[in-house]
Coordinates of C-alpha atoms and ligand atoms in Angstrom, one line a residue:
M7 CA 2.4 -29.3 25.5
K8 CA -1.4 -29.5 25.4
N9 CA -3.6 -28.5 22.5
Q10 CA -6.4 -26.3 23.6
W11 CA -9.3 -24.2 21.7
W12 CA -8.1 -21.0 23.5
K13 CA -4.5 -21.4 22.2
E14 CA -5.4 -22.3 18.5
G15 CA -8.5 -20.0 18.1
V16 CA -8.2 -16.8 16.2
Y17 CA -9.5 -13.9 18.3
Y18 CA -11.1 -10.7 17.0
Q19 CA -11.5 -7.8 19.2
I20 CA -14.5 -5.6 19.0
Y21 CA -14.6 -2.0 20.2
P22 CA -18.5 -1.9 20.3
K23 CA -18.7 1.7 20.3
S24 CA -17.1 1.9 16.8
F25 CA -18.1 -1.5 15.3
N26 CA -21.6 -1.1 13.8
D27 CA -24.6 1.0 15.0
A28 CA -27.9 -0.9 14.5
N29 CA -30.3 1.9 15.9
G30 CA -29.0 4.9 14.2
D31 CA -27.8 7.0 17.2
G32 CA -24.1 7.3 16.1
I33 CA -22.9 4.8 18.7
G34 CA -22.3 1.3 17.9
D35 CA -24.2 -1.4 20.0
L36 CA -24.8 -5.0 20.6
N37 CA -27.5 -5.4 17.9
G38 CA -25.1 -4.0 15.5
I39 CA -22.4 -6.7 16.4
R40 CA -25.2 -9.5 15.9
E41 CA -26.1 -8.0 12.5
K42 CA -22.4 -8.7 11.5
S43 CA -22.1 -12.1 12.8
D44 CA -22.3 -13.7 9.3
Y45 CA -19.3 -11.4 8.3
L46 CA -17.3 -12.5 11.3
K47 CA -18.1 -16.2 10.6
E48 CA -17.0 -15.9 7.0
L49 CA -13.8 -14.1 8.0
G50 CA -13.2 -17.3 9.9
V51 CA -12.5 -15.9 13.5
N52 CA -13.8 -18.1 16.4
I53 CA -13.5 -16.1 19.5
L54 CA -14.8 -12.5 19.7
W55 CA -13.6 -10.3 22.6
L56 CA -15.8 -7.3 23.3
S57 CA -14.3 -4.2 24.8
P58 CA -16.5 -3.5 28.0
I59 CA -20.1 -3.4 27.7
F60 CA -21.0 -2.8 31.1
D61 CA -22.9 0.1 32.4
S62 CA -20.5 3.0 33.0
P63 CA -20.3 7.0 32.5
H64 CA -17.6 6.4 29.7
A65 CA -15.0 8.6 31.1
D66 CA -12.8 6.2 29.6
N67 CA -15.0 4.5 27.2
G68 CA -16.3 1.7 29.6
Y69 CA -12.9 1.0 31.2
D70 CA -14.7 2.8 34.1
I71 CA -17.5 0.6 35.3
S72 CA -20.4 1.6 37.4
D73 CA -22.4 -1.6 37.2
F74 CA -20.8 -4.9 36.6
Y75 CA -24.5 -6.6 36.4
N76 CA -25.8 -4.5 33.7
I77 CA -25.3 -3.5 30.0
W78 CA -24.6 0.3 29.1
P79 CA -27.9 1.3 27.7
S80 CA -26.4 3.0 24.7
F81 CA -25.0 -0.6 23.9
G82 CA -28.5 -2.3 24.5
S83 CA -30.3 -4.3 27.1
M84 CA -29.4 -7.5 28.7
D85 CA -31.8 -9.3 26.4
D86 CA -29.9 -7.9 23.5
F87 CA -26.8 -9.3 25.2
D88 CA -28.4 -12.8 25.5
E89 CA -29.3 -12.7 21.8
L90 CA -25.9 -11.8 20.9
L91 CA -24.4 -14.5 23.0
E92 CA -26.9 -17.2 21.4
A93 CA -26.4 -16.0 17.9
T94 CA -22.5 -16.1 18.4
H95 CA -22.6 -19.6 19.9
K96 CA -25.0 -20.9 17.0
K97 CA -22.6 -19.8 14.7
G98 CA -19.8 -21.9 16.2
M99 CA -17.9 -18.9 17.7
K100 CA -17.1 -18.1 21.3
L101 CA -17.6 -14.7 23.2
I102 CA -15.2 -13.2 25.8
L103 CA -15.9 -10.1 27.8
D104 CA -13.5 -7.6 28.8
I105 CA -13.7 -6.8 32.6
V106 CA -11.9 -4.3 34.7
L107 CA -11.0 -5.6 38.1
N108 CA -8.3 -3.3 39.1
H109 CA -10.6 -0.2 39.4
T110 CA -14.1 0.9 38.9
S111 CA -15.9 4.1 38.0
E112 CA -16.2 7.0 40.6
E113 CA -19.9 6.5 40.1
H114 CA -19.9 2.8 41.2
P115 CA -22.2 2.3 44.3
W116 CA -19.1 0.9 46.4
F117 CA -17.2 4.2 45.7
L118 CA -20.1 6.3 46.5
E119 CA -20.4 4.5 49.7
S120 CA -16.7 4.6 50.3
V121 CA -16.4 8.3 50.0
A122 CA -19.1 8.9 52.6
S123 CA -17.1 8.5 55.8
K124 CA -14.0 6.9 57.1
D125 CA -16.0 4.3 58.9
N126 CA -18.3 3.2 56.0
P127 CA -18.1 -0.6 55.5
Y128 CA -17.0 0.0 51.8
R129 CA -14.2 2.5 52.8
D130 CA -11.6 -0.3 52.6
F131 CA -12.8 -1.2 49.1
Y132 CA -10.5 1.5 47.8
H133 CA -7.1 2.8 48.7
W134 CA -7.5 5.9 51.0
Q135 CA -4.6 7.6 52.6
E136 CA -3.8 10.7 54.5
G137 CA -1.8 13.4 52.5
N138 CA 1.9 14.3 53.2
G139 CA 1.2 17.8 54.6
D140 CA -0.2 19.6 51.6
H141 CA 1.0 16.9 49.3
P142 CA -0.3 13.7 48.1
P143 CA 0.7 10.5 50.0
N144 CA 3.6 9.8 47.4
N145 CA 4.9 10.8 44.1
W146 CA 3.1 8.3 41.9
E147 CA 1.9 9.6 38.5
S148 CA -1.0 7.9 36.8
F149 CA -0.8 6.4 33.3
F150 CA -2.8 9.3 32.1
S151 CA -0.4 12.3 32.9
E152 CA -1.7 13.5 36.2
D153 CA -1.3 12.7 39.9
A154 CA -2.3 9.1 40.8
W155 CA -4.0 10.8 44.0
T156 CA -7.1 12.9 44.4
K157 CA -8.2 14.4 47.6
Y158 CA -11.7 14.0 48.5
P159 CA -12.6 17.0 50.5
A160 CA -15.3 15.4 52.8
T161 CA -12.8 13.3 54.9
D162 CA -9.6 15.0 53.8
E163 CA -8.1 11.9 52.5
Y164 CA -6.7 11.0 49.2
Y165 CA -7.8 8.0 47.0
L166 CA -5.4 6.1 44.5
H167 CA -6.2 6.0 41.0
L168 CA -3.5 4.6 38.5
F169 CA -5.6 5.9 35.6
T170 CA -7.9 8.9 35.5
K171 CA -9.4 10.3 38.6
N172 CA -12.7 8.9 37.5
Q173 CA -11.3 5.4 38.0
P174 CA -10.6 4.5 41.7
D175 CA -8.1 1.6 42.1
L176 CA -10.0 -1.3 44.1
N177 CA -8.3 -2.7 47.2
W178 CA -7.5 -6.3 46.8
E179 CA -6.4 -6.6 50.3
N180 CA -10.0 -6.6 51.2
P181 CA -11.5 -10.2 51.1
E182 CA -15.0 -9.1 50.9
M183 CA -14.2 -7.0 48.0
R184 CA -12.5 -9.9 46.2
K185 CA -15.5 -12.1 46.7
K186 CA -17.9 -9.6 45.2
L187 CA -15.5 -9.6 42.1
Y188 CA -15.8 -13.4 42.0
D189 CA -19.5 -13.4 42.3
I190 CA -19.6 -11.2 39.1
L191 CA -17.3 -13.3 37.2
H192 CA -19.6 -16.4 38.2
F193 CA -22.7 -14.4 37.1
W194 CA -21.4 -14.0 33.6
L195 CA -19.8 -17.4 33.2
K196 CA -23.1 -19.0 34.2
K197 CA -24.7 -17.0 31.5
G198 CA -22.4 -19.0 29.3
V199 CA -19.7 -16.4 28.3
D200 CA -16.6 -18.2 27.3
G201 CA -14.0 -16.2 29.4
F202 CA -12.6 -12.8 29.9
R203 CA -9.9 -10.4 29.0
L204 CA -8.7 -9.0 32.2
D205 CA -7.8 -5.5 32.1
V206 CA -4.6 -4.3 33.6
I207 CA -4.6 -7.4 35.8
P208 CA -0.9 -7.1 36.9
L209 CA -1.8 -3.9 38.8
I210 CA -4.1 -5.4 41.4
S211 CA -1.7 -5.8 44.3
K212 CA -0.2 -2.5 45.5
I213 CA 3.1 -2.4 47.6
P214 CA 2.3 -1.9 51.2
G215 CA 3.0 1.6 52.5
Y216 CA 3.0 3.0 49.0
P217 CA 6.7 4.0 48.7
D218 CA 7.7 6.8 46.5
N219 CA 8.6 5.7 42.9
T220 CA 12.4 6.2 42.3
F221 CA 12.5 5.4 38.7
T222 CA 12.3 7.9 35.8
D223 CA 11.4 5.7 33.0
F224 CA 7.8 5.1 33.0
N225 CA 8.2 1.4 31.7
E226 CA 10.3 0.6 34.5
T227 CA 8.0 2.3 36.9
I228 CA 5.2 0.1 35.7
E229 CA 7.0 -3.2 36.0
R230 CA 8.7 -2.6 39.3
V231 CA 6.2 -0.2 41.1
Y232 CA 2.8 -0.6 39.8
A233 CA 2.7 -4.0 38.3
N234 CA 3.8 -7.4 39.9
G235 CA 2.9 -6.3 43.5
P236 CA 3.7 -8.7 46.5
R237 CA 0.5 -10.5 46.7
L238 CA -0.3 -10.6 43.0
H239 CA 0.1 -14.2 42.3
E240 CA -1.6 -15.2 45.7
H241 CA -4.7 -13.2 44.3
L242 CA -4.5 -14.8 40.8
N243 CA -4.4 -18.2 42.2
E244 CA -7.4 -17.6 44.6
M245 CA -9.4 -16.1 41.7
Y246 CA -8.6 -19.3 39.7
N247 CA -9.5 -21.7 42.5
E248 CA -12.7 -19.7 43.5
V249 CA -13.9 -19.0 39.8
F250 CA -12.1 -20.4 36.7
A251 CA -11.3 -23.9 38.0
H252 CA -15.2 -24.4 37.5
Y253 CA -15.5 -23.6 34.0
D254 CA -14.1 -24.3 30.6
A255 CA -13.2 -20.6 30.2
V256 CA -10.3 -18.7 28.9
T257 CA -8.6 -15.8 30.9
L258 CA -6.4 -13.5 28.8
G259 CA -4.6 -11.0 31.0
E260 CA -3.6 -7.6 29.7
G261 CA 0.1 -8.0 30.6
I262 CA 1.2 -4.5 31.3
G263 CA 4.6 -4.8 33.0
V264 CA 5.0 -8.3 32.2
S265 CA 8.4 -9.2 30.8
P266 CA 9.3 -12.6 29.2
D267 CA 11.0 -13.5 32.5
L268 CA 7.8 -12.8 34.6
A269 CA 5.5 -14.4 32.4
P270 CA 5.7 -18.0 33.3
L271 CA 4.6 -17.0 36.7
Y272 CA 1.3 -15.7 35.2
V273 CA 0.7 -18.5 32.7
S274 CA 2.6 -21.8 33.5
D275 CA 0.4 -24.6 33.5
K276 CA 1.6 -25.7 36.9
R277 CA 0.4 -22.4 38.6
D278 CA -3.3 -22.2 38.2
E279 CA -3.2 -18.5 37.6
L280 CA -4.2 -17.3 34.1
N281 CA -4.3 -19.1 30.7
M282 CA -2.5 -16.2 28.7
V283 CA -1.4 -12.8 28.8
Y284 CA -0.6 -10.3 26.0
H285 CA 2.6 -8.1 26.4
F286 CA 3.7 -4.5 25.5
D287 CA 7.1 -5.0 24.4
H288 CA 6.7 -4.4 20.6
M289 CA 4.1 -1.9 21.3
N290 CA 6.9 0.2 23.2
L291 CA 9.6 -0.2 20.3
D292 CA 8.8 3.1 18.8
C293 CA 8.2 4.9 22.1
G294 CA 11.1 7.3 23.4
P295 CA 12.1 7.8 27.0
G296 CA 9.0 10.1 27.3
G297 CA 6.7 7.1 26.4
R298 CA 4.0 6.9 24.0
Y299 CA 3.9 10.7 23.3
D300 CA 7.6 10.6 22.4
N301 CA 7.6 8.6 19.0
K302 CA 10.7 7.4 17.7
P303 CA 11.6 5.0 14.7
W304 CA 11.7 1.3 15.5
S305 CA 13.9 -1.4 13.9
L306 CA 13.0 -4.9 12.8
K307 CA 16.0 -6.4 14.6
E308 CA 14.4 -5.3 17.9
L309 CA 10.9 -6.7 16.9
K310 CA 12.5 -10.0 16.3
A311 CA 14.2 -9.9 19.4
V312 CA 10.9 -9.4 21.2
I313 CA 9.3 -12.3 19.3
S314 CA 12.2 -14.5 20.1
D315 CA 12.4 -13.8 23.7
W316 CA 8.8 -14.4 24.2
D317 CA 8.8 -17.5 22.0
E318 CA 11.6 -18.9 24.1
S319 CA 10.0 -18.0 27.4
M320 CA 6.7 -19.6 26.6
A321 CA 8.2 -22.7 24.7
G322 CA 8.1 -25.2 27.2
D323 CA 5.1 -24.2 29.3
G324 CA 2.6 -21.6 29.1
W325 CA 1.0 -19.5 26.3
Y326 CA 0.8 -15.8 25.2
A327 CA -1.4 -13.8 22.9
W328 CA 0.0 -11.9 20.1
Y329 CA -1.4 -8.7 18.4
L330 CA -0.1 -5.9 16.4
G331 CA -2.5 -3.3 17.6
N332 CA -5.7 -2.7 19.6
H333 CA -7.8 0.0 20.8
D334 CA -4.9 1.6 22.8
F335 CA -2.5 2.2 19.9
G336 CA -2.3 3.4 16.3
R337 CA -3.5 1.2 13.5
K338 CA -0.8 -1.4 12.7
V339 CA -0.5 -0.6 9.0
T340 CA 0.4 3.0 9.7
R341 CA 2.8 2.1 12.4
F342 CA 4.5 -0.9 11.2
G343 CA 3.7 -0.9 7.5
S344 CA 4.3 1.4 4.6
Q345 CA 2.3 4.2 3.2
K346 CA 3.6 3.6 -0.3
Y347 CA 2.9 -0.1 -0.1
W348 CA -0.2 0.0 2.0
E349 CA -1.9 -2.9 0.5
K350 CA 1.2 -5.1 0.4
S351 CA 2.2 -4.2 3.9
A352 CA -1.2 -4.8 5.5
K353 CA -1.1 -8.2 3.8
L354 CA 2.4 -8.9 5.1
L355 CA 1.4 -7.7 8.8
A356 CA -1.5 -10.2 8.5
V357 CA 1.1 -13.0 8.0
L358 CA 3.2 -11.8 10.7
L359 CA 0.2 -11.6 13.1
L360 CA -1.1 -15.1 12.2
S361 CA 2.1 -17.2 12.1
Q362 CA 3.5 -17.1 15.5
R363 CA 3.4 -19.7 18.4
A364 CA 0.8 -17.6 20.2
A365 CA -2.8 -16.9 20.1
S366 CA -3.6 -14.3 17.4
I367 CA -5.8 -11.5 17.9
I368 CA -7.1 -9.5 14.9
Y369 CA -8.2 -6.0 15.8
Q370 CA -11.5 -4.7 14.1
G371 CA -10.9 -2.9 10.9
D372 CA -7.3 -4.2 10.4
E373 CA -8.7 -7.0 8.2
I374 CA -9.3 -4.3 5.7
G375 CA -6.2 -2.2 6.3
M376 CA -7.9 0.6 8.0
T377 CA -5.2 3.5 8.7
N378 CA -4.7 6.2 11.1
I379 CA -6.5 9.5 10.9
R380 CA -5.2 13.1 11.3
F381 CA -7.7 15.0 13.3
E382 CA -7.5 18.9 12.8
S383 CA -7.4 20.0 16.5
I384 CA -7.4 18.6 20.1
E385 CA -11.3 19.1 20.1
E386 CA -11.8 16.4 17.6
H387 CA -10.1 14.1 19.8
D388 CA -12.3 11.9 22.4
D389 CA -9.7 10.0 24.2
I390 CA -9.2 11.3 27.8
A391 CA -5.5 10.0 27.6
T392 CA -4.8 12.2 24.7
H393 CA -6.6 15.2 26.3
N394 CA -4.7 14.8 29.5
A395 CA -1.3 14.3 27.8
Y396 CA -2.0 17.5 25.5
R397 CA -3.0 19.5 28.8
K398 CA 0.2 18.6 30.3
I399 CA 2.5 19.3 27.5
V400 CA 0.8 22.6 27.1
K401 CA 1.3 23.5 30.8
E402 CA 4.9 22.4 30.8
G403 CA 5.7 24.2 27.4
G404 CA 6.8 20.9 25.9
D405 CA 7.4 20.2 22.2
L406 CA 3.9 20.3 20.7
N407 CA 5.0 19.3 17.0
H408 CA 6.6 16.2 18.4
F409 CA 3.6 15.5 20.5
W410 CA 1.3 15.8 17.5
E411 CA 3.6 13.6 15.4
S412 CA 3.4 11.0 18.3
I413 CA -0.5 11.2 18.4
Y414 CA -0.7 10.6 14.5
M415 CA 1.4 7.5 15.0
N416 CA 0.1 6.2 18.3
G417 CA -2.8 8.2 19.7
R418 CA -5.7 6.0 20.8
D419 CA -8.4 7.5 18.8
N420 CA -6.7 6.2 15.7
A421 CA -8.1 2.7 16.3
R422 CA -11.2 3.8 17.4
T423 CA -12.7 5.6 14.5
P424 CA -15.8 3.6 13.2
V425 CA -15.4 0.5 11.1
Q426 CA -15.6 1.3 7.4
W427 CA -18.4 -1.0 6.0
D428 CA -19.2 0.7 2.7
D429 CA -18.8 4.1 0.9
S430 CA -22.2 5.4 1.8
D431 CA -22.5 8.3 4.4
Y432 CA -20.8 7.7 7.7
A433 CA -19.3 4.7 5.9
G434 CA -22.3 2.5 6.6
F435 CA -21.4 2.4 10.4
S436 CA -24.6 4.4 11.1
T437 CA -27.2 6.7 9.6
H438 CA -26.3 9.3 12.2
E439 CA -23.2 11.3 12.7
P440 CA -21.0 9.0 14.7
W441 CA -19.4 9.7 18.2
L442 CA -16.0 10.0 16.6
K443 CA -15.1 11.0 13.1
V444 CA -15.1 8.5 10.4
N445 CA -11.7 8.4 8.6
P446 CA -12.3 10.2 5.1
N447 CA -10.5 7.4 3.3
Y448 CA -13.7 5.2 3.9
T449 CA -14.7 5.9 0.2
S450 CA -11.7 3.7 -0.9
I451 CA -11.1 1.6 2.1
N452 CA -14.2 -0.3 3.0
V453 CA -15.7 -3.7 3.6
K454 CA -18.0 -3.6 0.4
H455 CA -15.2 -3.0 -1.9
Q456 CA -13.0 -5.7 -0.4
S457 CA -15.7 -8.3 -0.4
A458 CA -16.1 -8.0 -4.1
D459 CA -12.6 -8.0 -4.9
N460 CA -10.9 -11.6 -4.3
Q461 CA -7.4 -10.0 -4.4
S462 CA -8.3 -7.7 -1.4
I463 CA -6.7 -7.5 2.0
L464 CA -9.9 -8.8 3.3
H465 CA -9.8 -12.1 1.3
F466 CA -6.1 -12.5 2.2
Y467 CA -7.1 -12.4 5.9
K468 CA -9.7 -15.2 5.1
K469 CA -7.1 -17.4 3.3
L470 CA -4.7 -16.9 6.0
V471 CA -7.1 -17.8 8.8
E472 CA -8.0 -21.0 6.9
I473 CA -4.3 -21.9 6.5
R474 CA -3.6 -21.4 10.2
R475 CA -6.4 -23.9 10.8
Q476 CA -4.9 -26.5 8.3
Y477 CA -1.5 -26.1 9.4
P478 CA -1.3 -26.9 13.2
T479 CA 2.4 -26.3 13.1
L480 CA 1.7 -22.6 12.5
V481 CA 0.1 -22.7 16.0
Y482 CA 2.0 -25.1 17.9
G483 CA 5.2 -25.9 15.9
Q484 CA 8.6 -24.7 17.1
W485 CA 9.6 -21.2 16.0
K486 CA 13.1 -20.5 14.3
D487 CA 14.3 -17.2 13.0
H488 CA 16.9 -17.7 10.1
F489 CA 18.5 -14.2 10.3
P490 CA 17.9 -12.5 13.5
D491 CA 20.3 -9.5 12.6
H492 CA 18.7 -8.9 9.1
E493 CA 17.3 -5.2 9.1
Q494 CA 14.8 -5.6 6.0
L495 CA 14.1 -9.5 6.0
F496 CA 12.3 -11.4 8.5
V497 CA 12.5 -15.3 7.5
Y498 CA 11.5 -17.8 9.9
S499 CA 10.2 -21.4 10.1
R500 CA 7.5 -23.2 12.1
I501 CA 8.4 -26.7 12.6
S502 CA 6.7 -29.8 14.0
E503 CA 7.3 -33.4 13.6
D504 CA 5.2 -33.9 10.6
Q505 CA 4.8 -30.4 9.0
Q506 CA 7.1 -27.6 8.2
V507 CA 6.3 -24.0 7.0
L508 CA 8.7 -21.4 5.8
I509 CA 7.7 -17.8 6.2
A510 CA 9.6 -15.1 4.3
L511 CA 8.7 -11.4 4.8
N512 CA 10.4 -8.2 3.2
L513 CA 9.7 -5.3 5.5
S514 CA 11.0 -2.5 3.5
D515 CA 10.1 -0.5 0.4
E516 CA 13.0 -2.1 -1.7
T517 CA 13.5 -5.5 -3.3
Q518 CA 15.8 -7.7 -1.2
E519 CA 17.9 -10.8 -2.2
L520 CA 16.6 -13.9 -0.6
Q521 CA 19.5 -16.4 -1.5
L522 CA 19.9 -16.0 2.1
V523 CA 17.8 -19.1 2.7
P524 CA 20.3 -21.8 1.9
N525 CA 19.0 -24.4 -0.7
L526 CA 15.5 -22.8 -1.0
G527 CA 15.6 -23.4 -4.7
Q528 CA 16.4 -26.9 -4.2
M529 CA 13.9 -27.7 -1.7
D530 CA 10.6 -29.6 -2.3
K531 CA 8.0 -27.2 -1.3
K532 CA 4.6 -25.9 -2.0
L533 CA 3.7 -22.2 -2.2
L534 CA 0.7 -21.8 0.4
L535 CA 0.3 -17.9 0.2
S536 CA 1.9 -15.0 -1.4
N537 CA 0.7 -11.1 -1.6
Y538 CA 2.2 -10.8 -5.2
E539 CA 0.8 -12.6 -8.1
K540 CA 3.9 -14.6 -9.0
G541 CA 6.6 -15.3 -6.3
S542 CA 10.2 -15.5 -7.0
E543 CA 12.6 -17.5 -5.0
T544 CA 15.6 -15.4 -5.1
T545 CA 14.3 -12.1 -4.4
L546 CA 11.4 -10.5 -2.3
R547 CA 9.9 -7.3 -3.9
P548 CA 8.8 -4.4 -1.5
W549 CA 6.7 -5.9 1.3
E550 CA 6.4 -9.2 -0.4
A551 CA 5.3 -11.9 1.9
V552 CA 5.5 -15.7 1.1
M553 CA 4.6 -18.7 2.9
Y554 CA 5.9 -22.2 1.8
E555 CA 5.2 -25.7 3.1
I556 CA 8.4 -27.6 3.0
L557 CA 7.6 -31.1 1.8
Ligands
TEU622 O1 -4.8 -0.3 29.2 C1 -3.8 -0.2 30.0 C2 -2.9 0.7 29.5 O2 -2.0 1.2 30.3 C3 -2.5 1.0 28.1 O3 -2.9 0.1 27.4 C4 -2.8 2.5 27.8 O4 -3.6 2.7 27.0 C5 -1.4 3.0 27.7 O5 -0.5 2.6 28.3 C6 -1.5 4.6 28.0 O6 -0.2 5.1 27.8 C7 -6.1 -0.7 29.6 C8 -7.3 -0.5 28.5 O7 -7.0 -1.3 27.4 C9 -7.5 0.9 28.2 O8 -8.2 1.0 27.3 C10 -7.8 1.6 29.6 O9 -7.8 3.0 29.4 C11 -7.0 1.4 30.7 O10 -6.5 0.0 30.8 C12 -7.7 1.7 32.0 O11 -8.6 0.8 32.2
CA623 CA1 -26.6 2.6 18.4

């Protein structure tokens, strides 16, 4: 297996709207990111991923693009972007953009042309269909709790949108449309960006004839109906040949609907499609049959199985990216950690994040253990997905208490509250009231406090990122789970020819016996990292995490 910068780099995802506001209007911006480039450099991350920065009406916070060639004015200008790119490169870091090629905004000029008439040359850039009598063309439901088809009165036809009606899906069957997308990618790559995170890329090829969905489980619907369409791999291969073959750039696909079995088709070295995908299997562990608004307990055993299945699938050929939260989910410490052992569990999760055979992605604010927030009412929420789901549950008379519990755990706004820089007003994010409420715990959880405390979560992350750099086996080494069935302890090794690291984690609020690892006491070893002061070799305290080099 070949070593590559995009495999071993530590990624840091920035949600620009919430990262840092330089001009005091309550909205994060590109200059705000540039102001923090020393902070990021010191953290040790080397690839920055920016959630979409293109011009957009922000119905879905930029995942609805109206102009691929310009920056959303609230984020800044193209000059600001060029300066950010230069500053990032000067500091030895790379920058990748998040781009949406599955759909545009309803305000994109292509769509405005497309709606105008049935014979407009842009008509075929989107999916237009006649209704079924008074009904939409089929029974598809969008990801955001509404019909996936909306009727446009002017021509009496429906257009397809797998997300909100503000996000019409592009028709990848149309070669001119594809060519225009490739031109966009060339434009940014020529500017010097180092790659792309490709939003919902598995969804680009639709099943011809748009047959009804017969699955009741939404995840099954995603995998078998919406994602992995018949011409998907043909399109990805064409995009590679037309665009990515000409640059040293990374492609990170958002692998919605991608199982470990299907992943090699996307990322095998032999296929010239994408470099990596990130999957949703662990993100779905706490979702009941009703999906993300139907929260249920998760188990460590299931999480281990997810990691093991993916590791096995990618072991010989291919690569995936690993994360424990992003802008679409609750904060990882609230979801997978412990309230009682907040600090210990945040550190343990950092180890879990940065010790897999995959590219690690840190989500902004996780390096200080930012937590979920409890908003008082639906009005305080911004996320369109949350609003739609709420409307639906009210309309259908569903269980509102369960809905709110699910939102507290996994609503998307949890991860979108402003980054907590210090304990001044608005957490130092802005001098103006921010677009989304600051988590009230910013007075205790913030970067300033943690920078000054060398035992903090922030310092722990720095150490860990550095260790990952010093120990290539943590990136490339084989992965071996010692006790796949244990419900509290997660003990695994990373093994290469000349290096071996043992990682032991206690994901519970109780002390656990560790004699499980045979001969640990007799082994020649060096403690690389621990989240308690003095480690013991026979027990692991609540949320204790240790990493040994086996000599
Ligand atoms: O997300 C795709 C996606 O479907 C999920 O992550 C989504 O948030 C969840 O399944 C809802 O139940 C991508 C982006 O990451 C997300 O922010 C966008 O809203 C979405 O695509 C549409 O572009
Ligand atoms: Ca601003």
